[in-house]
Amino acid sequence: MEIHEKIRLFLKQKKVVSKNLAEEYGISQQIISNYLNGVNAMPLAFLVWIYEKYQNEINLNALFENDNTSIVAEPRTEYKPKLNKKRILEK
């Protein structure tokens, strides 16, 4: 699955309308449609903007994998450092 297809599917799942996306980004709906349909290549600036807008919801690694992996990010787990023996004894 191509990058534009993954982004189009993600936006469809989020029920994002291309008209609203175009208004927010500041370009025409036709240009957004061309990006999402693969007619024109998506500029890096647009990809970065989409990622920043949905950064907690898009798995950036899956976006660039060459398969049908969903780009919807899994919930992030909170980082907890491992306790070593010295820390345990200090407590």
Coordinates of C-alpha atoms in Angstrom, one line a residue:
M1 CA 0.0 0.0 0.0
E2 CA 1.4 3.4 -1.0
I3 CA 1.8 6.3 1.5
H4 CA -1.0 8.3 -0.1
E5 CA -3.4 5.3 0.2
K6 CA -2.5 4.8 3.9
I7 CA -3.1 8.5 4.7
R8 CA -6.4 8.5 2.7
L9 CA -7.6 5.4 4.6
F10 CA -6.6 7.0 7.9
L11 CA -8.4 10.2 7.1
K12 CA -11.4 8.3 6.0
Q13 CA -11.5 6.4 9.3
K14 CA -11.2 9.7 11.1
K15 CA -14.1 11.0 9.0
V16 CA -11.9 14.0 7.8
V17 CA -13.4 15.7 4.8
S18 CA -10.8 16.9 2.2
K19 CA -12.5 20.3 2.0
N20 CA -11.9 20.9 5.7
L21 CA -8.3 19.6 5.4
A22 CA -7.7 21.9 2.4
E23 CA -9.0 24.9 4.3
E24 CA -6.8 24.1 7.4
Y25 CA -3.7 23.6 5.3
G26 CA -4.4 26.6 3.0
I27 CA -4.7 24.9 -0.4
S28 CA -7.5 23.9 -2.7
Q29 CA -9.6 20.8 -2.2
Q30 CA -8.5 19.6 -5.7
I31 CA -4.8 19.6 -4.7
I32 CA -5.6 17.6 -1.5
S33 CA -7.7 15.2 -3.6
N34 CA -4.7 14.8 -6.0
Y35 CA -2.4 14.1 -3.1
L36 CA -4.7 11.5 -1.6
N37 CA -5.4 9.8 -4.9
G38 CA -1.8 9.6 -5.9
V39 CA -2.2 11.9 -8.9
N40 CA 0.5 14.3 -7.5
A41 CA 3.2 13.3 -5.0
M42 CA 2.6 14.6 -1.5
P43 CA 5.2 17.2 -0.6
L44 CA 7.2 16.6 2.6
A45 CA 5.8 19.7 4.1
F46 CA 2.3 18.3 3.8
L47 CA 3.3 14.9 5.3
V48 CA 4.9 16.7 8.2
W49 CA 1.8 18.8 8.7
I50 CA -0.5 15.7 8.7
Y51 CA 1.9 14.0 11.2
E52 CA 2.0 17.0 13.5
K53 CA -1.8 17.3 13.4
Y54 CA -2.4 13.7 14.2
Q55 CA 0.9 12.8 15.9
N56 CA -0.6 10.8 18.8
E57 CA -2.7 8.8 16.3
I58 CA -0.2 8.0 13.4
N59 CA 2.5 5.4 13.6
L60 CA 5.2 7.0 11.5
N61 CA 7.1 3.7 11.0
A62 CA 4.0 2.0 9.6
L63 CA 3.5 4.9 7.3
F64 CA 6.7 4.2 5.5
E65 CA 6.6 0.4 5.6
N66 CA 6.1 -1.3 2.3
D67 CA 3.0 -3.3 3.2
N68 CA -0.6 -3.0 4.3
T69 CA 0.3 -2.1 7.9
S70 CA -2.2 0.3 9.5
I71 CA -0.8 3.7 10.4
V72 CA -3.0 4.1 13.4
A73 CA -0.7 4.3 16.4
E74 CA -1.2 2.0 19.4
P75 CA -1.6 3.8 22.7
R76 CA 1.7 4.6 24.1
T77 CA 2.7 3.1 27.4
E78 CA 4.2 5.2 30.1
Y79 CA 8.0 4.7 30.4
K80 CA 9.0 3.3 33.8
P81 CA 12.8 2.8 34.3
K82 CA 13.8 -0.6 35.5
L83 CA 15.0 -0.9 39.1
N84 CA 18.4 -2.4 39.5
K85 CA 19.6 -4.0 42.7
K86 CA 21.3 -0.9 44.0
R87 CA 18.2 1.2 43.7
I88 CA 16.1 -1.4 45.4
L89 CA 18.5 -1.6 48.3
E90 CA 18.6 2.2 48.6
K91 CA 14.8 2.3 49.0

